[in-house]
Short mmCIF file of C-alpha atoms and ligand atoms in Angstrom, two decimals:
data_model
loop_
_atom_site.label_atom_id
_atom_site.label_comp_id
_atom_site.label_asym_id
_atom_site.label_seq_id
_atom_site.Cartn_x
_atom_site.Cartn_y
_atom_site.Cartn_z
CA UNK A 181 -11.58 -64.32 -119.22
CA UNK A 182 -14.06 -61.46 -119.12
CA UNK A 183 -13.06 -59.36 -116.05
CA UNK A 184 -16.13 -57.07 -116.27
CA UNK A 185 -19.57 -57.28 -117.86
CA UNK A 186 -19.75 -53.69 -119.01
CA UNK A 187 -17.32 -50.78 -119.20
CA UNK A 188 -18.19 -47.13 -119.70
CA UNK A 189 -15.63 -45.22 -121.72
CA UNK A 190 -15.44 -41.62 -120.49
CA UNK A 191 -13.77 -40.24 -123.59
CA UNK A 192 -14.17 -39.66 -127.33
CA UNK A 193 -12.38 -40.14 -130.63
CA UNK A 194 -9.63 -42.62 -131.33
CA UNK A 195 -8.89 -43.49 -127.70
CA UNK A 196 -12.53 -44.32 -126.96
CA UNK A 197 -12.47 -46.69 -129.93
CA UNK A 198 -9.11 -48.13 -128.84
CA UNK A 199 -10.53 -49.04 -125.43
CA UNK A 200 -13.73 -50.45 -126.97
CA UNK A 201 -11.66 -52.65 -129.27
CA UNK A 202 -10.07 -54.32 -126.25
CA UNK A 203 -13.52 -54.71 -124.67
CA UNK A 204 -14.94 -56.28 -127.80
CA UNK A 205 -12.12 -58.82 -127.96
CA UNK A 206 -12.72 -59.66 -124.31
CA UNK A 207 -16.50 -59.93 -124.72
CA UNK A 208 -17.13 -56.94 -122.46
CA UNK A 209 -20.06 -54.66 -123.34
CA UNK A 210 -19.30 -50.99 -123.92
CA UNK A 211 -21.04 -47.75 -123.08
CA UNK A 212 -20.10 -44.59 -124.98
CA UNK A 213 -20.64 -40.98 -124.01
CA UNK A 214 -21.13 -38.17 -126.48
CA UNK A 215 -21.49 -34.42 -126.43
CA UNK A 216 -23.88 -32.63 -128.81
CA UNK A 217 -21.37 -32.23 -131.68
CA UNK A 218 -20.22 -35.85 -131.27
CA UNK A 219 -23.67 -37.33 -131.82
CA UNK A 220 -22.64 -39.07 -135.05
CA UNK A 221 -19.01 -39.78 -134.15
CA UNK A 222 -17.51 -43.19 -134.81
CA UNK A 223 -16.95 -43.99 -131.12
CA UNK A 224 -20.71 -43.67 -130.59
CA UNK A 225 -21.48 -46.12 -133.40
CA UNK A 226 -18.82 -48.54 -132.17
CA UNK A 227 -20.25 -48.88 -128.67
CA UNK A 228 -23.08 -51.21 -127.66
CA UNK A 229 -24.88 -48.32 -125.98
CA UNK A 230 -24.38 -44.56 -126.04
CA UNK A 231 -25.62 -41.70 -123.87
CA UNK A 232 -25.68 -37.97 -124.42
CA UNK A 233 -23.52 -36.45 -121.70
CA UNK A 234 -24.00 -32.76 -122.44
CA UNK A 235 -23.17 -29.75 -124.53
CA UNK A 236 -20.04 -29.26 -126.59
CA UNK A 237 -17.96 -27.52 -123.95
CA UNK A 238 -15.87 -30.17 -122.12
CA UNK A 239 -16.97 -28.83 -118.73
CA UNK A 240 -20.55 -29.61 -119.72
CA UNK A 241 -19.78 -33.03 -121.16
CA UNK A 242 -16.57 -35.09 -120.95
CA UNK A 243 -15.48 -33.36 -117.72
CA UNK A 244 -18.85 -33.60 -116.01
CA UNK A 245 -17.96 -36.07 -113.23
CA UNK A 246 -21.38 -36.43 -111.60
CA UNK A 247 -23.24 -36.84 -114.85
CA UNK A 248 -20.79 -39.49 -116.07
CA UNK A 249 -21.15 -41.48 -112.86
CA UNK A 250 -24.96 -41.22 -113.20
CA UNK A 251 -24.77 -42.65 -116.69
CA UNK A 252 -22.51 -45.46 -115.46
CA UNK A 253 -25.12 -46.39 -112.85
CA UNK A 254 -28.03 -46.01 -115.25
CA UNK A 255 -26.35 -48.31 -117.78
CA UNK A 256 -25.20 -50.79 -115.08
CA UNK A 257 -21.54 -50.44 -116.02
CA UNK A 258 -19.10 -52.04 -113.54
CA UNK A 259 -16.09 -49.97 -114.50
CA UNK A 260 -15.03 -46.72 -116.17
CA UNK A 261 -12.07 -46.28 -118.48
CA UNK A 262 -11.07 -42.60 -118.69
CA UNK A 263 -8.76 -42.81 -121.75
CA UNK A 264 -6.27 -39.90 -121.73
CA UNK A 265 -6.90 -36.19 -121.20
CA UNK A 266 -10.29 -35.13 -119.78
CA UNK A 267 -10.73 -36.94 -116.42
CA UNK A 268 -7.87 -39.43 -116.80
CA UNK A 269 -5.67 -37.80 -114.14
CA UNK A 270 -8.43 -36.21 -112.10
CA UNK A 271 -8.13 -37.61 -108.58
CA UNK A 272 -11.58 -36.28 -107.64
CA UNK A 273 -13.13 -38.35 -110.42
CA UNK A 274 -11.19 -41.47 -109.41
CA UNK A 275 -12.32 -40.87 -105.81
CA UNK A 276 -15.94 -40.42 -106.90
CA UNK A 277 -15.78 -43.75 -108.76
CA UNK A 278 -14.25 -45.45 -105.70
CA UNK A 279 -17.00 -44.04 -103.47
CA UNK A 280 -19.74 -45.00 -105.91
CA UNK A 281 -18.66 -48.62 -106.25
CA UNK A 282 -17.43 -48.21 -109.80
CA UNK A 283 -13.99 -49.51 -110.76
CA UNK A 284 -11.81 -46.70 -112.09
CA UNK A 285 -9.48 -48.30 -114.64
CA UNK A 286 -6.27 -46.65 -113.49
CA UNK A 287 -4.36 -46.14 -110.25
CA UNK A 288 -6.00 -45.14 -106.96
CA UNK A 289 -7.19 -41.57 -106.40
CA UNK A 290 -4.46 -41.21 -103.74
CA UNK A 291 -1.70 -42.12 -106.19
CA UNK A 292 -3.08 -39.77 -108.85
CA UNK A 293 -3.15 -36.97 -106.29
CA UNK A 294 0.37 -37.66 -105.00
CA UNK A 295 1.87 -37.77 -108.51
CA UNK A 296 0.00 -34.56 -109.42
CA UNK A 297 2.40 -32.61 -107.24
CA UNK A 298 5.72 -32.15 -109.04
CA UNK A 299 7.44 -31.10 -105.82
CA UNK A 300 5.95 -33.94 -103.79
CA UNK A 301 6.78 -36.65 -106.33
CA UNK A 302 10.28 -35.26 -106.93
CA UNK A 303 11.02 -35.28 -103.21
CA UNK A 304 9.59 -38.79 -102.82
CA UNK A 305 11.67 -40.18 -105.69
CA UNK A 306 14.84 -38.44 -104.54
CA UNK A 307 14.59 -40.16 -101.16
CA UNK A 308 14.05 -43.46 -102.97
CA UNK A 309 17.42 -42.96 -104.67
CA UNK A 310 16.13 -41.99 -108.13
CA UNK A 311 18.20 -39.24 -109.81
CA UNK A 312 16.47 -35.84 -109.89
CA UNK A 313 17.69 -32.44 -111.11
CA UNK A 314 19.36 -30.33 -108.40
CA UNK A 315 17.26 -27.39 -107.24
CA UNK A 316 15.16 -26.04 -104.39
CA UNK A 317 14.10 -28.56 -101.76
CA UNK A 318 10.37 -28.24 -102.13
CA UNK A 319 8.73 -24.95 -103.08
CA UNK A 320 10.42 -21.56 -103.27
CA UNK A 321 10.00 -19.95 -99.86
CA UNK A 322 11.86 -16.71 -100.55
CA UNK A 323 13.73 -15.06 -103.41
CA UNK A 324 16.92 -15.14 -101.29
CA UNK A 325 16.63 -18.90 -100.90
CA UNK A 326 16.01 -19.30 -104.66
CA UNK A 327 19.04 -17.09 -105.43
CA UNK A 328 21.28 -19.21 -103.24
CA UNK A 329 20.06 -22.44 -104.82
CA UNK A 330 20.40 -21.06 -108.37
CA UNK A 331 23.94 -19.85 -107.66
CA UNK A 332 24.80 -23.26 -106.29
CA UNK A 333 23.42 -25.34 -109.20
CA UNK A 334 24.53 -22.72 -111.76
CA UNK A 335 22.55 -20.82 -114.39
CA UNK A 336 20.50 -21.33 -116.49
CA UNK A 337 17.78 -22.52 -114.12
CA UNK A 338 14.09 -23.18 -114.74
CA UNK A 339 11.07 -22.07 -112.71
CA UNK A 340 8.22 -24.60 -112.71
CA UNK A 341 4.76 -24.80 -111.19
CA UNK A 342 4.35 -27.70 -108.77
CA UNK A 343 0.79 -28.38 -109.91
CA UNK A 344 1.84 -27.74 -113.50
CA UNK A 345 1.64 -29.65 -116.68
CA UNK A 346 2.17 -28.90 -120.33
CA UNK A 347 4.87 -26.38 -119.55
CA UNK A 348 2.40 -23.85 -118.11
CA UNK A 349 4.18 -21.25 -115.97
CA UNK A 350 7.58 -22.69 -116.88
CA UNK A 351 10.33 -20.09 -117.33
CA UNK A 352 13.99 -20.29 -118.15
CA UNK A 353 16.23 -17.91 -116.21
CA UNK A 354 19.66 -17.00 -117.56
CA UNK A 355 21.06 -15.03 -114.64
CA UNK A 356 20.30 -13.70 -111.16
CA UNK A 357 18.88 -10.46 -112.59
CA UNK A 358 15.97 -12.35 -114.16
CA UNK A 359 15.13 -14.56 -111.21
CA UNK A 360 12.83 -12.31 -109.17
CA UNK A 361 10.61 -11.51 -112.14
CA UNK A 362 10.41 -15.17 -113.24
CA UNK A 363 9.38 -16.26 -109.74
CA UNK A 364 6.71 -13.56 -109.56
CA UNK A 365 5.37 -14.37 -112.98
CA UNK A 366 5.55 -18.14 -112.39
CA UNK A 367 3.55 -17.81 -109.18
CA UNK A 368 0.90 -15.64 -110.83
CA UNK A 369 0.47 -18.04 -113.75
CA UNK A 370 0.42 -21.08 -111.46
CA UNK A 371 -2.20 -19.50 -109.23
CA UNK A 372 -4.52 -18.61 -112.08
CA UNK A 373 -4.03 -21.88 -114.02
CA UNK A 374 -4.05 -24.38 -111.13
CA UNK A 375 -5.25 -22.45 -108.09
CA UNK A 376 -1.89 -23.25 -106.50
CA UNK A 377 0.96 -20.71 -106.66
CA UNK A 378 3.64 -23.14 -105.46
CA UNK A 379 6.71 -23.08 -107.70
CA UNK A 380 10.17 -24.61 -107.59
CA UNK A 381 13.51 -23.93 -109.21
CA UNK A 382 15.94 -26.45 -110.70
CA UNK A 383 18.91 -26.68 -113.04
CA UNK A 384 17.87 -26.17 -116.67
CA UNK A 385 19.07 -28.61 -119.33
CA UNK A 386 19.37 -26.81 -122.68
CA UNK A 387 18.80 -29.66 -125.14
CA UNK A 388 17.54 -32.69 -123.25
CA UNK A 389 15.92 -35.78 -124.68
CA UNK A 390 12.58 -36.87 -123.32
CA UNK A 391 12.78 -40.58 -122.53
CA UNK A 392 9.96 -42.43 -120.79
CA UNK A 393 9.30 -45.97 -119.55
CA UNK A 394 5.98 -47.77 -119.79
CA UNK A 395 5.06 -49.45 -116.52
CA UNK A 396 2.53 -52.13 -115.57
CA UNK A 397 1.81 -52.86 -111.90
CA UNK A 398 -0.83 -55.16 -110.47
CA UNK A 399 -2.86 -54.63 -107.31
CA UNK A 400 -0.35 -56.68 -105.30
CA UNK A 401 2.37 -54.23 -106.31
CA UNK A 402 4.22 -56.48 -108.72
CA UNK A 403 5.75 -54.07 -111.15
CA UNK A 404 7.32 -54.56 -114.55
CA UNK A 405 8.36 -52.18 -117.33
CA UNK A 406 7.62 -52.48 -121.04
CA UNK A 407 10.79 -50.65 -122.05
CA UNK A 408 11.41 -47.17 -123.26
CA UNK A 409 10.07 -44.60 -125.68
CA UNK A 410 11.67 -41.44 -126.97
CA UNK A 411 9.28 -38.51 -127.30
CA UNK A 412 11.60 -35.59 -127.98
CA UNK A 413 9.96 -34.24 -131.13
CA UNK A 414 7.29 -31.83 -129.95
CA UNK A 415 6.08 -28.31 -130.29
CA UNK A 416 4.51 -26.25 -127.54
CA UNK A 417 4.65 -29.35 -125.31
CA UNK A 418 2.52 -31.35 -127.72
CA UNK A 419 4.36 -34.46 -128.82
CA UNK A 420 4.39 -35.04 -132.57
CA UNK A 421 6.62 -38.07 -133.13
CA UNK A 422 7.40 -40.84 -130.68
CA UNK A 423 9.45 -43.96 -131.12
CA UNK A 424 10.12 -47.16 -129.24
CA UNK A 425 12.68 -48.05 -128.20
CA UNK A 426 14.72 -44.85 -127.69
CA UNK A 427 17.27 -44.77 -130.56
CA UNK A 428 20.26 -43.98 -128.33
CA UNK A 429 19.47 -46.50 -125.58
CA UNK A 430 22.32 -48.79 -124.55
CA UNK A 431 22.02 -51.96 -122.44
CA UNK A 432 23.75 -50.23 -119.51
CA UNK A 433 21.57 -47.11 -119.62
CA UNK A 434 18.42 -49.21 -120.01
CA UNK A 435 19.42 -51.28 -117.01
CA UNK A 436 19.78 -48.18 -114.83
CA UNK A 437 16.77 -46.26 -116.17
CA UNK A 438 14.36 -49.19 -116.08
CA UNK A 439 15.37 -49.94 -112.51
CA UNK A 440 14.69 -46.30 -111.59
CA UNK A 441 11.35 -46.42 -113.41
CA UNK A 442 10.23 -49.50 -111.49
CA UNK A 443 11.42 -47.88 -108.25
CA UNK A 444 9.33 -44.79 -109.04
CA UNK A 445 6.20 -46.89 -109.59
CA UNK A 446 6.77 -48.95 -106.45
CA UNK A 447 7.54 -45.90 -104.33
CA UNK A 448 4.28 -44.35 -105.53
CA UNK A 449 2.38 -47.54 -104.60
CA UNK A 450 1.39 -47.69 -108.22
CA UNK A 451 -1.18 -50.03 -109.73
CA UNK A 452 -2.28 -50.26 -113.40
CA UNK A 453 -0.52 -48.80 -116.47
CA UNK A 454 1.60 -45.69 -116.08
CA UNK A 455 4.58 -43.87 -117.52
CA UNK A 456 7.71 -42.60 -115.82
CA UNK A 457 9.20 -39.60 -117.63
CA UNK A 458 12.87 -38.69 -117.57
CA UNK A 459 14.99 -35.94 -119.04
CA UNK A 460 18.28 -37.17 -120.48
CA UNK A 461 21.43 -35.24 -121.36
CA UNK A 462 25.13 -36.11 -121.61
CA UNK A 463 24.78 -39.66 -120.34
CA UNK A 464 22.76 -38.68 -117.26
CA UNK A 465 19.03 -39.01 -116.66
CA UNK A 466 16.68 -37.34 -114.20
CA UNK A 467 13.17 -38.21 -113.04
CA UNK A 468 10.70 -35.56 -114.20
CA UNK A 469 7.20 -36.84 -113.50
CA UNK A 470 4.94 -39.87 -113.53
CA UNK A 471 1.90 -39.91 -115.81
CA UNK A 472 -0.87 -41.86 -114.15
CA UNK A 473 -2.79 -42.68 -117.32
CA UNK A 474 -2.77 -44.63 -120.56
CA UNK A 475 -0.77 -42.46 -122.94
CA UNK A 476 -1.44 -41.52 -126.53
CA UNK A 477 1.79 -43.26 -127.58
CA UNK A 478 1.10 -46.59 -125.81
CA UNK A 479 0.60 -47.98 -129.34
CA UNK A 480 4.30 -48.12 -130.20
CA UNK A 481 5.09 -50.02 -127.01
CA UNK A 482 2.37 -52.49 -128.01
CA UNK A 483 4.01 -52.85 -131.43
CA UNK A 484 7.47 -53.68 -130.03
CA UNK A 485 6.34 -55.89 -127.13
CA UNK A 486 3.20 -57.53 -128.52
CA UNK A 487 1.40 -56.75 -125.26
CA UNK A 488 -2.09 -55.23 -125.39
CA UNK A 489 -1.73 -52.54 -122.73
CA UNK A 490 -5.45 -51.74 -122.54
CA UNK A 491 -6.31 -55.40 -121.89
CA UNK A 492 -3.67 -55.43 -119.17
CA UNK A 493 -5.23 -52.32 -117.63
CA UNK A 494 -8.63 -54.01 -117.56
CA UNK A 495 -7.25 -57.23 -116.05
CA UNK A 496 -5.30 -55.32 -113.38
CA UNK A 497 -8.35 -53.20 -112.51
CA UNK A 498 -10.34 -56.44 -112.07
CA UNK A 499 -7.76 -57.55 -109.46
CA UNK A 500 -5.86 -60.03 -111.64
CA UNK A 501 -2.18 -60.69 -111.06
CA UNK A 502 0.18 -59.81 -113.88
CA UNK A 503 0.27 -62.89 -116.08
CA UNK A 504 3.93 -62.56 -117.03
CA UNK A 505 7.34 -61.70 -115.60
CA UNK A 506 9.86 -59.07 -116.57
CA UNK A 507 11.94 -61.68 -118.42
CA UNK A 508 8.93 -62.61 -120.57
CA UNK A 509 8.84 -59.09 -122.03
CA UNK A 510 11.14 -58.71 -125.02
CA UNK A 511 11.62 -55.97 -127.57
CA UNK A 512 11.12 -57.00 -131.15
CA UNK A 513 11.97 -54.42 -133.83
CA UNK A 514 11.27 -50.72 -133.75
CA UNK A 515 8.09 -48.61 -133.92
CA UNK A 516 7.33 -44.97 -134.69
CA UNK A 517 4.16 -42.96 -134.17
CA UNK A 518 3.27 -39.80 -136.08
CA UNK A 519 0.42 -37.78 -134.61
CA UNK A 520 -1.82 -36.50 -137.38
CA UNK A 521 -3.45 -33.27 -136.24
CA UNK A 522 -5.99 -31.14 -138.10
CA UNK A 523 -3.69 -28.11 -138.04
CA UNK A 524 -2.21 -25.74 -140.58
CA UNK A 525 1.58 -26.00 -140.35
CA UNK A 526 1.92 -22.91 -142.59
CA UNK A 527 -0.17 -20.83 -140.18
CA UNK A 528 1.63 -21.46 -136.88
CA UNK A 529 -0.17 -24.80 -136.47
CA UNK A 530 -3.55 -23.14 -136.01
CA UNK A 531 -6.15 -25.86 -135.63
CA UNK A 532 -8.16 -26.47 -138.79
CA UNK A 533 -11.41 -28.19 -137.92
CA UNK A 534 -13.98 -28.95 -140.61
CA UNK A 535 -15.30 -31.66 -142.86
CA UNK A 536 -13.18 -34.51 -144.23
CA UNK A 537 -13.99 -34.52 -147.93
CA UNK A 538 -11.88 -37.47 -149.00
CA UNK A 539 -10.22 -40.07 -146.83
CA UNK A 540 -8.05 -43.08 -147.52
CA UNK A 541 -5.98 -44.57 -144.77
CA UNK A 542 -2.75 -46.48 -145.42
CA UNK A 543 -2.20 -50.17 -144.77
CA UNK A 544 0.15 -52.98 -145.65
CA UNK A 545 3.03 -54.52 -143.69
CA UNK A 546 3.82 -52.98 -140.32
CA UNK A 547 1.22 -50.21 -140.42
CA UNK A 548 -1.28 -49.43 -137.65
CA UNK A 549 -3.71 -46.52 -137.82
CA UNK A 550 -5.74 -45.57 -134.74
CA UNK A 551 -8.25 -42.90 -135.65
CA UNK A 552 -11.81 -41.82 -135.03
CA UNK A 553 -12.36 -40.16 -138.40
CA UNK A 554 -13.78 -41.13 -141.79
CA UNK A 555 -14.92 -39.54 -145.03
CA UNK A 556 -17.70 -37.06 -144.39
CA UNK A 557 -16.75 -36.66 -140.72
CA UNK A 558 -16.95 -33.16 -139.35
CA UNK A 559 -14.07 -32.49 -136.95
CA UNK A 560 -15.53 -30.38 -134.12
CA UNK A 561 -13.65 -27.24 -133.10
CA UNK A 562 -14.21 -27.89 -129.39
CA UNK A 563 -11.65 -30.62 -128.77
CA UNK A 564 -8.06 -31.65 -129.35
CA UNK A 565 -6.90 -31.40 -132.94
CA UNK A 566 -5.34 -34.87 -133.04
CA UNK A 567 -7.41 -36.91 -135.50
CA UNK A 568 -5.26 -39.95 -136.17
CA UNK A 569 -2.19 -41.84 -135.00
CA UNK A 570 -0.12 -43.33 -137.78
CA UNK A 571 2.22 -46.03 -136.48
CA UNK A 572 4.84 -48.03 -138.33
CA UNK A 573 6.68 -51.12 -137.16
CA UNK A 574 9.85 -52.55 -138.72
CA UNK A 575 12.46 -55.17 -137.91
CA UNK A 576 14.81 -52.27 -137.23
CA UNK A 577 14.60 -48.47 -137.05
CA UNK A 578 15.37 -47.87 -140.70
CA UNK A 579 12.63 -50.25 -141.84
CA UNK A 580 10.18 -48.50 -139.50
CA UNK A 581 11.16 -45.15 -141.05
CA UNK A 582 10.84 -46.52 -144.59
CA UNK A 583 7.41 -47.91 -143.81
CA UNK A 584 6.34 -44.66 -142.18
CA UNK A 585 7.43 -42.69 -145.28
CA UNK A 586 5.54 -45.12 -147.48
CA UNK A 587 2.41 -44.91 -145.29
CA UNK A 588 2.56 -41.08 -145.35
CA UNK A 589 2.63 -41.26 -149.17
CA UNK A 590 -0.46 -43.45 -149.08
CA UNK A 591 -2.42 -41.37 -146.57
CA UNK A 592 -5.03 -39.14 -148.19
CA UNK A 593 -6.89 -36.66 -145.99
CA UNK A 594 -8.72 -33.90 -147.84
CA UNK A 595 -10.80 -31.04 -146.54
CA UNK A 596 -8.64 -30.03 -143.61
CA UNK A 597 -4.97 -29.12 -143.30
CA UNK A 598 -2.95 -31.72 -141.40
CA UNK A 599 0.49 -32.34 -139.93
CA UNK A 600 1.15 -35.06 -142.57
CA UNK A 601 3.60 -32.91 -144.60
CA UNK A 602 5.48 -32.03 -141.42
CA UNK A 603 5.90 -35.75 -140.72
CA UNK A 604 7.01 -36.23 -144.30
CA UNK A 605 9.73 -33.64 -143.69
CA UNK A 606 10.79 -35.18 -140.38
CA UNK A 607 10.97 -38.73 -141.75
CA UNK A 608 13.25 -37.49 -144.53
CA UNK A 609 15.43 -35.30 -142.30
CA UNK A 610 19.00 -36.59 -142.00
CA UNK A 611 19.24 -35.70 -138.31
CA UNK A 612 16.08 -37.62 -137.52
CA UNK A 613 17.29 -40.57 -139.60
CA UNK A 614 20.55 -40.50 -137.60
CA UNK A 615 18.52 -40.59 -134.37
CA UNK A 616 19.85 -37.18 -133.42
CA UNK A 617 16.79 -35.61 -131.79
CA UNK A 618 16.12 -33.41 -128.76
CA UNK A 619 13.24 -31.38 -127.37
CA UNK A 620 14.09 -28.32 -129.51
CA UNK A 621 14.42 -30.30 -132.74
CA UNK A 622 11.61 -28.50 -134.59
CA UNK A 623 13.05 -25.09 -133.77
CA UNK A 624 16.33 -25.82 -135.54
CA UNK A 625 17.10 -24.06 -138.82
CA UNK A 626 17.65 -27.17 -140.91
CA UNK A 627 14.27 -28.65 -140.15
CA UNK A 628 12.40 -25.33 -140.46
CA UNK A 629 13.84 -24.73 -143.95
CA UNK A 630 13.17 -28.29 -145.02
CA UNK A 631 9.65 -28.13 -143.60
CA UNK A 632 8.65 -25.10 -145.62
CA UNK A 633 9.58 -26.86 -148.85
CA UNK A 634 7.49 -29.91 -148.00
CA UNK A 635 4.52 -27.82 -146.97
CA UNK A 636 4.54 -25.94 -150.27
CA UNK A 637 4.76 -29.29 -152.03
CA UNK A 638 1.73 -30.47 -150.08
CA UNK A 639 -0.26 -27.58 -151.52
CA UNK A 640 0.66 -28.83 -155.00
CA UNK A 641 -0.32 -32.35 -154.02
CA UNK A 642 -3.70 -31.18 -152.77
CA UNK A 643 -4.30 -29.09 -155.89
CA UNK A 644 -3.52 -32.11 -158.09
CA UNK A 645 -5.88 -34.22 -156.03
CA UNK A 646 -8.67 -31.68 -156.15
CA UNK A 647 -8.38 -31.38 -159.93
CA UNK A 648 -8.56 -35.16 -160.45
CA UNK A 649 -11.53 -35.39 -158.13
CA UNK A 650 -13.31 -32.65 -160.03
CA UNK A 651 -12.92 -34.83 -163.11
CA UNK A 652 -14.38 -37.79 -161.23
CA UNK A 653 -11.06 -39.65 -161.20
CA UNK A 654 -10.89 -40.93 -157.62
CA UNK A 655 -8.20 -43.53 -158.21
CA UNK A 656 -6.15 -41.23 -160.42
CA UNK A 657 -6.32 -38.61 -157.70
CA UNK A 658 -4.89 -40.92 -155.08
CA UNK A 659 -2.22 -42.17 -157.46
CA UNK A 660 -1.26 -38.60 -158.32
CA UNK A 661 -1.03 -37.71 -154.64
CA UNK A 662 1.23 -40.66 -153.98
CA UNK A 663 3.42 -39.80 -156.97
CA UNK A 664 4.08 -36.25 -155.83
CA UNK A 665 5.42 -37.57 -152.54
CA UNK A 666 7.37 -40.45 -154.12
CA UNK A 667 9.17 -38.12 -156.51
CA UNK A 668 10.42 -35.91 -153.73
CA UNK A 669 11.21 -38.45 -151.05
CA UNK A 670 14.68 -38.48 -149.64
CA UNK A 671 15.69 -35.12 -151.13
C1 MV4 B 716 12.80 -29.15 -118.12
C2 MV4 B 716 13.58 -28.91 -119.26
C3 MV4 B 716 14.93 -28.67 -119.08
N1 MV4 B 716 15.44 -28.65 -117.84
N2 MV4 B 716 13.37 -29.13 -116.92
C4 MV4 B 716 8.58 -29.35 -120.36
C5 MV4 B 716 7.28 -29.88 -119.88
C6 MV4 B 716 7.43 -30.07 -118.43
N3 MV4 B 716 6.75 -31.24 -117.98
C7 MV4 B 716 8.91 -30.14 -118.20
N4 MV4 B 716 9.54 -29.64 -119.38
C8 MV4 B 716 10.88 -29.41 -119.41
N5 MV4 B 716 11.50 -29.41 -118.21
C9 MV4 B 716 14.66 -28.87 -116.79
N6 MV4 B 716 15.18 -28.85 -115.59
C10 MV4 B 716 12.96 -28.94 -120.51
C11 MV4 B 716 11.61 -29.18 -120.58
C12 MV4 B 716 11.05 -29.17 -121.89
C13 MV4 B 716 10.57 -30.36 -122.46
C14 MV4 B 716 10.57 -31.56 -121.80
C15 MV4 B 716 10.09 -32.70 -122.37
C16 MV4 B 716 9.57 -32.65 -123.67
C17 MV4 B 716 9.54 -31.47 -124.33
C18 MV4 B 716 10.04 -30.30 -123.75
C19 MV4 B 716 10.03 -29.11 -124.46
C20 MV4 B 716 10.51 -27.97 -123.90
C21 MV4 B 716 11.01 -28.00 -122.60
#
C-alpha cells in the first residue's frame, strides 16, 4: 500500500530522515527542504529531491509557510509531513495546506488551534470527566478572583499562560503576598511571547512525574492508545531521558489513565498521532495538555509496541482506517531514550555547535540510533542542539539500562561537547535505577555531585582519545574511550 506518491518533509535533521525512512519503505517519493547552512546535511542527501527554502534563520526557511507550500506544488507533492517543532503545531500552516489541496500529515487545523489553548482544552476535558488540577475557571479576570481561588485550592499555586508552552511565563507562587506580582509578570511575558496575555492559576504540584500516552486516531474517530511514557528527566523544559512504559505504572492506574487519554483525544475530535500529557503525584493524575504532533520520543513507543508510528500517521492521513484494535497492541519489554545534545554540561548546558571530528555510533542488540549527523558534519548554530537520539530496548527495564550504559560506552562523538556524560551519570544513578524520578530530578544534590565527577572523567576520556588519534591509532582511541567508561561504570 502506497497511500501517497510524494511527500514533502517540512523539517530537518534526524526527524526529517525518520519520516523519509518510512516513505522509502512504503515506496513514497520524498522531497526535502534545506536552509543555506543545511545544504550538505544528511536529510538533503537522503531525499529523492531537495529544494532550498531560504536563509539560516528559521523564519526565513523552515517556518516560511508560503514558500514551503510553493515548493510542495512545484514538486507535485501530495502531502506534507511537518515533523516536530517548526510548523508542526502551527494551525495556520495546517489551514494553508487544507486550503491548497495538500494533505497535512497531522490533525485538522481546528484541532491544533483548540488544543493550543491551555484554558480551552482544560475546560473541555474537565467537562468530559477527565481529572484536571483545581484552579481558576478559565482565565484570571481579577486579582481578587485569583486570590479567592488560590486560597481555596491552597498554596503553592502556579500561574501559567494559556497560549504557553515550554514553561514560558510560568511562575510558582508561595503565598498571597506574591500573587499580584506573579499575575502581572505572567501577563506581560505571555503578551510579549504569544501576543495573548491570558493567564490562569492552578494548584502547584511540587514534585510531579510527567506521564504521557501515545494516541492514534483515524479519520472516522476510532481511537486507540499505544501505552505510556515517562518523561520526567528534563532541564529547562527540555526532556533529556524518556522511557516506555512508565516505571511506576500499575494495571489499575494504566486502566484509568489510558481511558482518560482516549477520552481526551475523542473529545478533541482528534485524528492522526498525538500525545496526551498528564502530571502525576501521590496516586493521582491530572490532564495537562495534548500535543498535536509526532513527538521526539515516539521511538521508544515504537520499540515496545513494534508499531511504526510514522507509517500509521501516513496511512491515517490518506484516509485509511486503523488496521488494528486496542487489544492487538501489547507492550513487550522496556525502552529508554537518551537525547544527545551538542551542549557543554560543565558550562550550564550552553550549546556547542561545530564540526564533528570523529564519529562512531553504537550498535548491537536492542540499540536504535536516530541521528542526522556524521563525521565531518558541521552542526549549525541556528537550530536545536539535539543531534542524536540513543534508544535502548531490553526484555525488562534493567536490561534496557544495561544496554543503554553499554551503548553510551561505545558512542564516540568528538569535536563538540555533548550530553553523553550526563546520560552516563543518570544511567548509573541509584535513584534512576530504582525508577525514582520526578521533574526536578536533575536539580537534586545527589545527581549534581555525581554528574560533576562523570563530566570531569569525560574530559579525561576525550584527552585520551585525542592523543591516540594524534598517533594515528583510530581503533586504539575508540578502545581507550570505551575502557575509561567501563572502568568507572556503576560507581
Ligand atoms: C505544572 C507543574 C506543577 N504543578 N503545573 C511545565 C511545562 C508546562 N507545560 C507545565 N509544566 C508544569 N506544570 C502544576 N499545576 C510542574 C510543571 C513542570 C514540569 C512539567 C512536566 C515536565 C517537566 C516540568 C518541569 C518543571 C515544571
